[in-house]
Tab-separated table of C-alpha atoms in Angstrom:
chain	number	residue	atom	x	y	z
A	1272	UNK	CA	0.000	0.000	0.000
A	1273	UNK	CA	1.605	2.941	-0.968
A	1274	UNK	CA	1.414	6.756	0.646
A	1275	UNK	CA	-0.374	9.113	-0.831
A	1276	UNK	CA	1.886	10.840	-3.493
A	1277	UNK	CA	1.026	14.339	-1.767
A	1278	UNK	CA	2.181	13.126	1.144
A	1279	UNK	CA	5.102	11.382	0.502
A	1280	UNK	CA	6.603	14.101	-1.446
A	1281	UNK	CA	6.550	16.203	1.087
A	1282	UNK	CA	9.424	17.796	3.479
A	1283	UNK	CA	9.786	17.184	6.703
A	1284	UNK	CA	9.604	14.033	8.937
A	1285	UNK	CA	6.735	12.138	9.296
A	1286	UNK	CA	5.022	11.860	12.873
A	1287	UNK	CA	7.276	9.005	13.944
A	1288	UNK	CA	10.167	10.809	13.006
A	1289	UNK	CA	11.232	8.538	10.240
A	1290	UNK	CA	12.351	10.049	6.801
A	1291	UNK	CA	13.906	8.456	3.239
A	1292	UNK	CA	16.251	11.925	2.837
A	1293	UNK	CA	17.522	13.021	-0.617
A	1294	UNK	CA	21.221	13.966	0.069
A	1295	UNK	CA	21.274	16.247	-3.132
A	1296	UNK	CA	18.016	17.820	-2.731
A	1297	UNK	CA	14.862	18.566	-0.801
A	1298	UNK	CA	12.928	15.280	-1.476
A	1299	UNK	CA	12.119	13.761	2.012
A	1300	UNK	CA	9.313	10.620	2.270
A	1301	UNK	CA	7.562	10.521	5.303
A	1302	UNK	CA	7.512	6.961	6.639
A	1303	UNK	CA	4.822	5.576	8.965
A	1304	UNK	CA	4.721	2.358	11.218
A	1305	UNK	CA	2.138	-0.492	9.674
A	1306	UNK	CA	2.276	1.291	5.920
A	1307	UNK	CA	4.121	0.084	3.334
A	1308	UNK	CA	5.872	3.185	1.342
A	1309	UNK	CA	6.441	2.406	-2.284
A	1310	UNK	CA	9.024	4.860	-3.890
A	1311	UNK	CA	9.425	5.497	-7.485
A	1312	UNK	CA	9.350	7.823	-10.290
A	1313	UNK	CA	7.275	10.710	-10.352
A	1314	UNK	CA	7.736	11.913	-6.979
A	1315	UNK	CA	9.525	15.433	-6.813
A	1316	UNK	CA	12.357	15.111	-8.734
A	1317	UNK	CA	12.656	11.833	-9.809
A	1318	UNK	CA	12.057	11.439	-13.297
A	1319	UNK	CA	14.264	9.356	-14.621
A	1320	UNK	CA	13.140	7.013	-17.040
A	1321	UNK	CA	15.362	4.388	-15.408
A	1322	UNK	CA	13.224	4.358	-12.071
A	1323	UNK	CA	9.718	2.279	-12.305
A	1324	UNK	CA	6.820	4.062	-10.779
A	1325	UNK	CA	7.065	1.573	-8.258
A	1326	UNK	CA	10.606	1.267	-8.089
A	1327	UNK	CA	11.079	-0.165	-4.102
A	1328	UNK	CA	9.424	-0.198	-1.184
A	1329	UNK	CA	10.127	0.440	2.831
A	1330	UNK	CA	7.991	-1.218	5.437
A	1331	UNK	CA	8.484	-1.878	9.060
A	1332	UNK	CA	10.361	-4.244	10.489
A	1333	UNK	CA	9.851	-6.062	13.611
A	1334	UNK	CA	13.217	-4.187	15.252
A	1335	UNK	CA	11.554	-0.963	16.726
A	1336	UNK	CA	15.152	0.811	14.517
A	1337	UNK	CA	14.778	-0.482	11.211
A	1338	UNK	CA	12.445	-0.729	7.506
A	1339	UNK	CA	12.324	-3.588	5.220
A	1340	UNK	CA	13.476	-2.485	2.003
A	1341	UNK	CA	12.654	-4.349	-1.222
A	1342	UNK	CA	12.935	-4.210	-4.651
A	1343	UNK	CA	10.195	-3.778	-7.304
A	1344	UNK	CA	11.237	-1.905	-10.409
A	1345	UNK	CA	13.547	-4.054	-13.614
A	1346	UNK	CA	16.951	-1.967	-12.212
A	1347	UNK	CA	18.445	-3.097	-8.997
A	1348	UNK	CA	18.709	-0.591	-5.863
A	1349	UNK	CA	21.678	-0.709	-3.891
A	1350	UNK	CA	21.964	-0.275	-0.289
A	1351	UNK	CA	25.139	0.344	1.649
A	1352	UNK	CA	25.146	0.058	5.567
A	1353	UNK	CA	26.538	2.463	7.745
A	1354	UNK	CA	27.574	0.063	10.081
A	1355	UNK	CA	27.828	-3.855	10.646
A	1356	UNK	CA	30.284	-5.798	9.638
A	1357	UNK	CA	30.769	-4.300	6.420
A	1358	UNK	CA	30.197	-0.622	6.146
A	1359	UNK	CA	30.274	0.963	3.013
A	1360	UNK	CA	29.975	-2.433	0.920
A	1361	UNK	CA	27.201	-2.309	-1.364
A	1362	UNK	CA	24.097	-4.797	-1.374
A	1363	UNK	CA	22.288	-5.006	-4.768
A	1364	UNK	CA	18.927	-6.005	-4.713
A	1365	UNK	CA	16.992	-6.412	-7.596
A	1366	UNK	CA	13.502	-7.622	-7.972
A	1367	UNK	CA	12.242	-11.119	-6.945
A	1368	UNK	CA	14.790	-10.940	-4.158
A	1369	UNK	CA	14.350	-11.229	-0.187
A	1370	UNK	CA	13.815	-7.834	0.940
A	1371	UNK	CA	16.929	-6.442	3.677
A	1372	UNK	CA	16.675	-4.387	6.514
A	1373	UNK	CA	17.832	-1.105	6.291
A	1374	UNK	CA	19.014	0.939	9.132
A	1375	UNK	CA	19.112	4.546	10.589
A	1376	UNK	CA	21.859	6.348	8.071
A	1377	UNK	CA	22.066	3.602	5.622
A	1378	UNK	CA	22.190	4.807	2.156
A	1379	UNK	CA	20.222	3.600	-0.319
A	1380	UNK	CA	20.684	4.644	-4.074
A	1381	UNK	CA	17.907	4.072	-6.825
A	1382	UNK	CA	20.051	3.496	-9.279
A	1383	UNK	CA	23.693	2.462	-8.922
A	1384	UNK	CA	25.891	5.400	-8.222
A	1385	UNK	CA	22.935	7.892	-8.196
A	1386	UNK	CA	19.615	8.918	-6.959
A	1387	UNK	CA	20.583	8.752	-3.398
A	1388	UNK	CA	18.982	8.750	0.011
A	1389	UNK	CA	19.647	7.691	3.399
A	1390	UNK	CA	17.258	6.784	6.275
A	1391	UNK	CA	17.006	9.526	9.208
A	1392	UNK	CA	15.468	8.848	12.528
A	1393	UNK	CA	14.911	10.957	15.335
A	1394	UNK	CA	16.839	13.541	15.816
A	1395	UNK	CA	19.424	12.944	18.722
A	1396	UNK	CA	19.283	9.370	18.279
A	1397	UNK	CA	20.452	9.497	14.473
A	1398	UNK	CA	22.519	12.712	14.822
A	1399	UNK	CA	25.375	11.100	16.717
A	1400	UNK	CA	27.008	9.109	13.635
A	1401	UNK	CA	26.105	11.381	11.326
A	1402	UNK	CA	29.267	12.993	10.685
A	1403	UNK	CA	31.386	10.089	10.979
A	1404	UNK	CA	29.282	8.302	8.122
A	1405	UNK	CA	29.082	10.620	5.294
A	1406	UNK	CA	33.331	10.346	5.501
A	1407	UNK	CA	32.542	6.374	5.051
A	1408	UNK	CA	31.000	6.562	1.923
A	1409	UNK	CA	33.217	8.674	-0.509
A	1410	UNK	CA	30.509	8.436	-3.574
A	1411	UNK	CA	30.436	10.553	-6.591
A	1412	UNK	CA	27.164	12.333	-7.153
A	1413	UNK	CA	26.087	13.079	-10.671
A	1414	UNK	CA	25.060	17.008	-10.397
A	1415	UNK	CA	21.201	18.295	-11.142
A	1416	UNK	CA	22.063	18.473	-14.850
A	1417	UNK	CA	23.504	14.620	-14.987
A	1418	UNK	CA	21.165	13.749	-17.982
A	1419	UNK	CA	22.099	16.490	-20.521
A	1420	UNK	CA	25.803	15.798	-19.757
A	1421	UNK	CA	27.327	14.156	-22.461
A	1422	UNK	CA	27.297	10.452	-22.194
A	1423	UNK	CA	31.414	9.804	-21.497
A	1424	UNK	CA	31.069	12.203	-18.473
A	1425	UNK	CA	27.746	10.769	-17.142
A	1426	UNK	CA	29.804	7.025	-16.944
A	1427	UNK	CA	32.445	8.629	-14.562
A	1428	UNK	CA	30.000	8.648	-11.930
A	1429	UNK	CA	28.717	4.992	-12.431
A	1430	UNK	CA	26.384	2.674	-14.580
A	1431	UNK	CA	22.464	2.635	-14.129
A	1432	UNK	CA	20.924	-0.375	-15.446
A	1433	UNK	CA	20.375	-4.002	-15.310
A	1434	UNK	CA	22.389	-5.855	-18.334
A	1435	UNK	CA	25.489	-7.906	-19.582
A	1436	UNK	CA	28.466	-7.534	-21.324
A	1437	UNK	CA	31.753	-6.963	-20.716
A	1438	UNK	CA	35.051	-9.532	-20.316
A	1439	UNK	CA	33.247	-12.545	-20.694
A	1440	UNK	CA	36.235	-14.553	-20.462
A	1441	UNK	CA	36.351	-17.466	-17.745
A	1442	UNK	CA	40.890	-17.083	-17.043
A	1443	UNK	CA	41.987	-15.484	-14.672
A	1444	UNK	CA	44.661	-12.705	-13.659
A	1445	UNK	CA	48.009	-11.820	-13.191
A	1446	UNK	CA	50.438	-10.228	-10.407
A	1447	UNK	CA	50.780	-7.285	-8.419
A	1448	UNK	CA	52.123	-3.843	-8.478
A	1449	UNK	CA	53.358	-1.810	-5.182
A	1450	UNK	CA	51.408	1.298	-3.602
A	1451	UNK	CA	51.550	3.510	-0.940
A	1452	UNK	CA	48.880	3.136	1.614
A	1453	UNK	CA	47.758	6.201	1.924
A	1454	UNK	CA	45.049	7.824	-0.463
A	1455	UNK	CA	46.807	10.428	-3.033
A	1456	UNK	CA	45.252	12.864	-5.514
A	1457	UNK	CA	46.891	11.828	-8.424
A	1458	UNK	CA	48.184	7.924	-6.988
A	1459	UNK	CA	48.275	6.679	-3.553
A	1460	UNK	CA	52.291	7.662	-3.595
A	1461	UNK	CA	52.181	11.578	-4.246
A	1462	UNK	CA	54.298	10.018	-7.589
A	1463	UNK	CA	51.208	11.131	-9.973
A	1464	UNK	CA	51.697	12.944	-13.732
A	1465	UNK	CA	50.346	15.995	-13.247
A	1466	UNK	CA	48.088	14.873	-16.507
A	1467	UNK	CA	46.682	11.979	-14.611
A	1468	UNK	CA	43.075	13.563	-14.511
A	1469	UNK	CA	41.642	10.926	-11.985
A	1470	UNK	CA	43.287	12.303	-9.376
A	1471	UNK	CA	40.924	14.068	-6.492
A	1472	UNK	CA	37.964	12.161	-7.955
A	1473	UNK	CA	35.385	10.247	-5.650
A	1474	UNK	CA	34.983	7.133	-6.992
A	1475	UNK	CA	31.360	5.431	-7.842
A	1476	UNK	CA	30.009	2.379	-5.548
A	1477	UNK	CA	31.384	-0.818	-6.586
A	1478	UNK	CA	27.970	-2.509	-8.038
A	1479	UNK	CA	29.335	-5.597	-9.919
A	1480	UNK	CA	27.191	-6.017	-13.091
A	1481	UNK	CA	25.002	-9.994	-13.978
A	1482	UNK	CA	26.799	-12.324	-15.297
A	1483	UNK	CA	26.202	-12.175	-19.604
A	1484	UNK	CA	23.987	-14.461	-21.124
A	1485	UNK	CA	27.087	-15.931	-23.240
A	1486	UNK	CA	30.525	-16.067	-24.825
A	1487	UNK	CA	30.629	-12.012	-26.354
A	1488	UNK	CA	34.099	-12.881	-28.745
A	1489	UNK	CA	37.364	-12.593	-28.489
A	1490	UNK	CA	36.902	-8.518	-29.202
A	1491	UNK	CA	34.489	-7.869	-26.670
A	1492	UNK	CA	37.292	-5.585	-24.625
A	1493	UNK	CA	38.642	-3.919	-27.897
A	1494	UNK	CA	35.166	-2.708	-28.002
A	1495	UNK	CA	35.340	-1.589	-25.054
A	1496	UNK	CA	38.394	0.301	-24.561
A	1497	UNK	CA	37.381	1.995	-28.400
A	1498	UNK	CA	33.923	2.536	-28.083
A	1499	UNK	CA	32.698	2.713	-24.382
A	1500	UNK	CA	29.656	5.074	-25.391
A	1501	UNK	CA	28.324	2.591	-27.211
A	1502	UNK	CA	28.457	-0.308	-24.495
A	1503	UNK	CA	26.162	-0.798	-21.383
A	1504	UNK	CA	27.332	1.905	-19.006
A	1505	UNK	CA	26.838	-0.934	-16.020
A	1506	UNK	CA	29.433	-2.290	-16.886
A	1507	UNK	CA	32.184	0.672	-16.377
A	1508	UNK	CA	32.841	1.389	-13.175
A	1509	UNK	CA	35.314	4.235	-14.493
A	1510	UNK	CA	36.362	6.593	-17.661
A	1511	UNK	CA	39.219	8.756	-17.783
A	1512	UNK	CA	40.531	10.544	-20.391
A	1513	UNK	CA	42.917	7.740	-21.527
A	1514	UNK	CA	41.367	4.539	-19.797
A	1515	UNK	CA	38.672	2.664	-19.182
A	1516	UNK	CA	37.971	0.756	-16.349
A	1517	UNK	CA	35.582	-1.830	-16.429
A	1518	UNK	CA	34.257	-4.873	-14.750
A	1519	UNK	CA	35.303	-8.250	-14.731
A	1520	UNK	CA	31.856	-10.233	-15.782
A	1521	UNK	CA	33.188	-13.229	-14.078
A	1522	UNK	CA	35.065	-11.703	-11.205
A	1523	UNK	CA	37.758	-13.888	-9.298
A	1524	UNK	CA	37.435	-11.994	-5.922
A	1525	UNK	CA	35.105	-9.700	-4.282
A	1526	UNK	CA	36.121	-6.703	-6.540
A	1527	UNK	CA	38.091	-7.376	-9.511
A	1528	UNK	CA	38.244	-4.273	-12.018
A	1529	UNK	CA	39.906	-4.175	-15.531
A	1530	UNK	CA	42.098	-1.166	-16.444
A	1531	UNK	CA	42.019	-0.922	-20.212
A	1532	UNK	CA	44.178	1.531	-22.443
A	1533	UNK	CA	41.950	3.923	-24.970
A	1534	UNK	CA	44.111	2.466	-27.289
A	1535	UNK	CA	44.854	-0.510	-29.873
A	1536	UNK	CA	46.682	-2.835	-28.447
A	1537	UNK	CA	46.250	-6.725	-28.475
A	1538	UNK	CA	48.196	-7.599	-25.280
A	1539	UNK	CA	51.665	-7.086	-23.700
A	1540	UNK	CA	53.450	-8.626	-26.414
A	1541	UNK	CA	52.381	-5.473	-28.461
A	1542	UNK	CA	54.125	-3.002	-25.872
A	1543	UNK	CA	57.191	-1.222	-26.892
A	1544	UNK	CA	59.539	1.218	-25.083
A	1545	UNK	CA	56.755	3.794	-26.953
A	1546	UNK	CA	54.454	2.518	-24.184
A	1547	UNK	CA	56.168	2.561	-20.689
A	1548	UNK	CA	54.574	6.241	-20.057
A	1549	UNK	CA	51.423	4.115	-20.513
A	1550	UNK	CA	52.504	1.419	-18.456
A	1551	UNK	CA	53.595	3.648	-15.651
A	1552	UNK	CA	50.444	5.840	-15.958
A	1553	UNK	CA	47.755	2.418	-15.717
A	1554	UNK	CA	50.042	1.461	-12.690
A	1555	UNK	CA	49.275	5.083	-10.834
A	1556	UNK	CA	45.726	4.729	-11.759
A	1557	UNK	CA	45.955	0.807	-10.059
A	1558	UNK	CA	47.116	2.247	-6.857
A	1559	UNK	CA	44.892	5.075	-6.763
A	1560	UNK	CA	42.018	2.426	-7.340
A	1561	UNK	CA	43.087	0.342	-4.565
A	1562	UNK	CA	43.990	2.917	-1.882
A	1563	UNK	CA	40.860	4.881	-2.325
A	1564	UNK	CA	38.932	1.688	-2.568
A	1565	UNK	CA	40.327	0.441	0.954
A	1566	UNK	CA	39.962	3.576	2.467
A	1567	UNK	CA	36.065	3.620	2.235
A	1568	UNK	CA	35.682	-0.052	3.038
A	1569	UNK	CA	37.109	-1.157	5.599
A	1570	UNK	CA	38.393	-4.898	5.756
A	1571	UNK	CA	38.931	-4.974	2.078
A	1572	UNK	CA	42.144	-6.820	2.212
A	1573	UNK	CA	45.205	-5.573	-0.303
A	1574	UNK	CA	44.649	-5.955	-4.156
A	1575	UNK	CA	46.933	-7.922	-6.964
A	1576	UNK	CA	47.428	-6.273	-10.118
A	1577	UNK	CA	48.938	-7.720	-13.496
A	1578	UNK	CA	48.809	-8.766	-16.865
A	1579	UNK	CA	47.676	-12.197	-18.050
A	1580	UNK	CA	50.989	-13.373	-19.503
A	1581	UNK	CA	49.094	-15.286	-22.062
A	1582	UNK	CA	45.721	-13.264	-22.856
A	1583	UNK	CA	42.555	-15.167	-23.636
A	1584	UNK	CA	41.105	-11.651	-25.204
A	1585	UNK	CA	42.151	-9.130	-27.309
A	1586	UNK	CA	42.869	-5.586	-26.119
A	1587	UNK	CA	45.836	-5.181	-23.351
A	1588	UNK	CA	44.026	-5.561	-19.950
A	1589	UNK	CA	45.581	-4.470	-16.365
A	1590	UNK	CA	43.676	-7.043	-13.800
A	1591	UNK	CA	42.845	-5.131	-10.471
A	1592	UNK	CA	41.305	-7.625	-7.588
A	1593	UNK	CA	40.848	-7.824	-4.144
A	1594	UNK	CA	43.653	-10.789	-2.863
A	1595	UNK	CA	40.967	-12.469	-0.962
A	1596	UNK	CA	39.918	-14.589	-4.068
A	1597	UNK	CA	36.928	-15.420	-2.587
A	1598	UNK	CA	34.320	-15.639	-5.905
A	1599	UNK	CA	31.965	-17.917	-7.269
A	1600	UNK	CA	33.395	-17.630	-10.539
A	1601	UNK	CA	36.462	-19.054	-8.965
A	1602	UNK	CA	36.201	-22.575	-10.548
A	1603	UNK	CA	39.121	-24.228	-11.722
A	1604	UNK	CA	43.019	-24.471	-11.354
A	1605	UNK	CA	43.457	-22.766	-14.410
A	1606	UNK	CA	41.767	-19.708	-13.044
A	1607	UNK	CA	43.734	-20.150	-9.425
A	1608	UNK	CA	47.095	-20.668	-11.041
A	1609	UNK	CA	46.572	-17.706	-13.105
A	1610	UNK	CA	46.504	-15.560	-9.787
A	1611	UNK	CA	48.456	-17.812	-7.708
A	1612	UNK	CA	51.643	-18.028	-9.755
A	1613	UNK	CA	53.720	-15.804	-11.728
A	1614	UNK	CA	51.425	-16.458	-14.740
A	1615	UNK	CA	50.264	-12.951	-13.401
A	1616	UNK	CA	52.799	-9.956	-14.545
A	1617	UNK	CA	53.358	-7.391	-12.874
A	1618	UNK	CA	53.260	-3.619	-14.788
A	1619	UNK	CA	56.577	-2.616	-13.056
A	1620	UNK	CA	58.074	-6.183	-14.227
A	1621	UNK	CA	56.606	-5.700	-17.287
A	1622	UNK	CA	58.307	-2.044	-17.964
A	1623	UNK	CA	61.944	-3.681	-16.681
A	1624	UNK	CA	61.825	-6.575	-19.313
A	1625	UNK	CA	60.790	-3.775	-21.700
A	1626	UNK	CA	63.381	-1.495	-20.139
A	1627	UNK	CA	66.303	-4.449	-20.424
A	1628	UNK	CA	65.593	-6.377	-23.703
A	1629	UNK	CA	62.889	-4.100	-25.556
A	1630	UNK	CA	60.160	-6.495	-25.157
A	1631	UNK	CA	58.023	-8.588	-22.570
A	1632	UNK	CA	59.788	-12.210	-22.245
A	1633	UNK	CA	57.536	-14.561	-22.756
A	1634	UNK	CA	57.655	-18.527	-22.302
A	1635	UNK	CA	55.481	-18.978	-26.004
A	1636	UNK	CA	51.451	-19.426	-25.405
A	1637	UNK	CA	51.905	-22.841	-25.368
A	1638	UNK	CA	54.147	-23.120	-22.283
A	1639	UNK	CA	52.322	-20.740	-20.511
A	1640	UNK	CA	48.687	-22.456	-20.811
A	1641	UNK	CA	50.549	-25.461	-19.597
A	1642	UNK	CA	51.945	-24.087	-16.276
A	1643	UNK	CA	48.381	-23.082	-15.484
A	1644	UNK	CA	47.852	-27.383	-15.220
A	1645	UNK	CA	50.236	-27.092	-12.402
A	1646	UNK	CA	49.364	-28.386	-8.834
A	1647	UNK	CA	48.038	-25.461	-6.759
A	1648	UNK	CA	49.841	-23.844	-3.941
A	1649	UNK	CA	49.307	-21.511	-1.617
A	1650	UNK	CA	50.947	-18.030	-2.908
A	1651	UNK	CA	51.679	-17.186	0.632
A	1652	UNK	CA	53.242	-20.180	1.821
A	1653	UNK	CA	53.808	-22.567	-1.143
A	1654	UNK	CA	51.013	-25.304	1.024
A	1655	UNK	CA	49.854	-28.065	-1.219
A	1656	UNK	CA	45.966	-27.556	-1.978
A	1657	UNK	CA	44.315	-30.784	-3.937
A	1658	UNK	CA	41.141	-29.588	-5.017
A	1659	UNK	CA	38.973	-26.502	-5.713
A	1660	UNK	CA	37.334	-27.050	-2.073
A	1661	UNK	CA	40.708	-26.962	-0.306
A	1662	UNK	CA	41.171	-23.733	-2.511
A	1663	UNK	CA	38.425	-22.479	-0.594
A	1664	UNK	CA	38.416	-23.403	2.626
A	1665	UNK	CA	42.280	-22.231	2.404
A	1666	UNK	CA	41.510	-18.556	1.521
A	1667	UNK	CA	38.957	-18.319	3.726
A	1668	UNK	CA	41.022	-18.974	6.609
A	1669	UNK	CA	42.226	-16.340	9.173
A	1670	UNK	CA	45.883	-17.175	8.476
A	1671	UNK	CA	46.122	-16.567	4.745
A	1672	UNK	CA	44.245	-13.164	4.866
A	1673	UNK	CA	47.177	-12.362	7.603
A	1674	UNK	CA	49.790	-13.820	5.347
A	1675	UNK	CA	48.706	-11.613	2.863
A	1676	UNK	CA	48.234	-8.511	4.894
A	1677	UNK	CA	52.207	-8.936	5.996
A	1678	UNK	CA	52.814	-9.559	2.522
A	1679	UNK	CA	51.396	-5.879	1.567
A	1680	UNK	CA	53.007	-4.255	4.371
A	1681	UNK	CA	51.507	-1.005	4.065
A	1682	UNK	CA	51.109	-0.924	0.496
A	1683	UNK	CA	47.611	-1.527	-0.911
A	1684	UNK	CA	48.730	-3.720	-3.206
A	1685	UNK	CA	51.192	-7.077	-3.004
A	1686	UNK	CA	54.132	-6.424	-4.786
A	1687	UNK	CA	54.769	-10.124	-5.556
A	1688	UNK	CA	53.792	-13.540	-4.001
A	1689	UNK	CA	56.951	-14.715	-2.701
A	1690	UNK	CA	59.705	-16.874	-4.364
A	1691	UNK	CA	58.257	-15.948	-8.015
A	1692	UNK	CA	61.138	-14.758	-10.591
A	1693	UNK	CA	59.379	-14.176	-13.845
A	1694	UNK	CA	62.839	-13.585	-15.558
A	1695	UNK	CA	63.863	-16.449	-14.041
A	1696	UNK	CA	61.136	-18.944	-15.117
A	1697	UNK	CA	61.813	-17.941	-18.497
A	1698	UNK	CA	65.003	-18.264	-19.001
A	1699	UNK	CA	64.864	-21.730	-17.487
A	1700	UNK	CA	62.405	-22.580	-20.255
């Protein structure tokens, strides 16, 4: 049963002192004990074709502190908790779903990276945290105008809808490059280009995109990188000037991002001395990813980054994910070992082989598809795992997420797994 659209479109709280609060405008919804409030568009200010008329809806729940909120409309919402074990992590819902409870300050956004709100109690009771959770949640906000911005700077705040697309490739990574811990303008180190134009930005939520419906070719990342306008904007979580940074469609960890050049190239084997300014600049915009990334969430554990050494798609692609490798898309050995091992190559190892013999050394396809078939270890501490479920069980335990915290130091991202030469491995080949 939804409110009355008078009165939910009006300011001000409702009698019991609970309000859905637009944090760019003047939109509050009353919300009442035993009614079920149904937002959506063509309240004040929300008319974005994107939002159903009944788009989600907030009823009671049986804690005396909190609303049910579900989802109704075809586009997910996302919420993101103010506190819990996870603050600041997002929570897609989309329609069908169980509906979650949402809390005094949670946030809840309409559409992902935009339209957002967040749930005010009483005053005194609510006012306390207040402060301390608007520096949790470092989120981008598309300005009044958003939808007669052109469409490039509309998908630096963050996608909208509910599609596919995207990697579409089942492999898996490659290694890690170093970073500061703290959170820098122009990369977590203070050693930005003063051209980087990333730097100072708040970054959109994380809201990984579905799964596709299939296989999307072997140029399904070219077309990215060369034509992001024309792809679904869910699944870039950033654009830059010269980069595009997308999603993963079949993510190894709980965030795993692809950092893709605006430009041709088929994979490291294409990169020249021409390129190390390129290499160097996707390794500042790595770090700046992960520091800012960790800042607003905490327990995200440090990131890997790297280069598949043998590429199952076309367009060079700089793998960014969280070291926890704790996915559902995690499968196989092949897409373990391609994490796990030095399969995974590093953008500063990558610019020294370029630096020392004017080209990335490489073991031939062949050989490196073959070490994937290699019995998995441990990257921390070299233990035999048997099977996928030992996998799992393994890096979900307390002592690998430490290994790889002491491993990172105070970088926000691992260097390199320990006892991996790449030069070495190839030149025993």
């Amino acid at each position: 049963v939804g409110m009355p659209r008078e009165e939910t479109a009006c300011v001000g709280m409702s009698v019991t002192g609970w309000c859905l609060r637009s944090t760019v405008g003047p939109l509050c919804i009353p919300l009442t004990a035993g009614v079920t409030t149904i937002v959506g568009r063509g309240l004040a200010g929300l008319d974005d074709k994107r939002i159903s008329r009944q788009h989600a809806s907030l009823s009671a729940s049986t804690s005396t502190e909190a609303f049910m909120l579900e989802s109704l409309g075809s586009n997910p919402v996302v919420l993101v908790r103010a506190a819990g074990d996870e603050p600041g992590m997002p929570i897609i819902l989309r329609r069908g779903e169980p509906a979650a409870e949402m809390r005094r300050l949670d946030r809840l956004f309409l559409l992902a990276g935009t339209h957002e709100f967040r749930l005010d109690g009483p005053e005194g009771e609510a006012a306390a945290g207040r402060d301390d959770t608007s520096a949790t949640h470092s989120v981008k906000r598309p300005p009044p105008d958003a939808e007669e911005q052109p469409l490039q700077q509309r998908r630096a705040v963050a996608g909208g809808r509910d599609g596919g697309g995207g990697e579409g490739h089942e492999g898996g990574g490659s290694l890690a490059c170093g970073s500061s811990g703290a959170e820098g303008a122009d990369g977590a180190n203070g050693d930005g280009d003063d051209a980087d134009d990333w730097g100072g930005r708040d970054l959109p939520l994380l809201v990984q995109p579905p799964k596709p419906g299939g296989f999307s070719g072997m140029e399904v990342l070219q077309r990215l990188a060369m034509s992001p306008e024309a792809q679904p904007a869910e699944n870039i979580f950033l654009l830059t000037r010269d980069f595009v940074v997308g999603y993963d469609l079949y993510p190894k960890a709980r965030v795993h991002l692809l950092i893709l050049p605006r430009t041709r190239l088929d994979g490291p084997a294409d990169l020249t001395a021409s390129h190390l300014p390129l290499l160097r600049s996707m390794q500042r915009l790595a770090r700046h990813l992960a520091a800012s990334l960790r800042a607003r969430t905490p327990g995200l554990p440090p990131f890997l980054c790297g280069f598949h050494a043998a590429p199952s798609l076309r367009q060079l692609h700089l793998h960014l994910l969280s070291s926890d490798l704790d996915s559902d898309a995690l499968k196989n050995k092949k897409h373990f070992n391609s994490f796990a091992t030095s399969f995974l190559l590093h953008p500063a190892s990558v610019a020294a082989q370029i630096e020392s013999s004017g080209k990335v050394l490489s073991r031939g396809h062949a050989a490196e598809e073959a070490a994937l078939k290699q019995d998995m270890r441990c990257p921390v501490t070299g233990a035999p795992l048997k099977n996928m479920p030992a996998v799992k069980a393994h890096v979900a335990r307390r002592e690998y997420a430490e290994g790889v915290r002491a491993l990172a130091g105070d970088a926000d991202i691992i260097e390199r797994w320990p006892g991996h030469n790449r030069a070495n491995d190839v030149r025993a080949r």
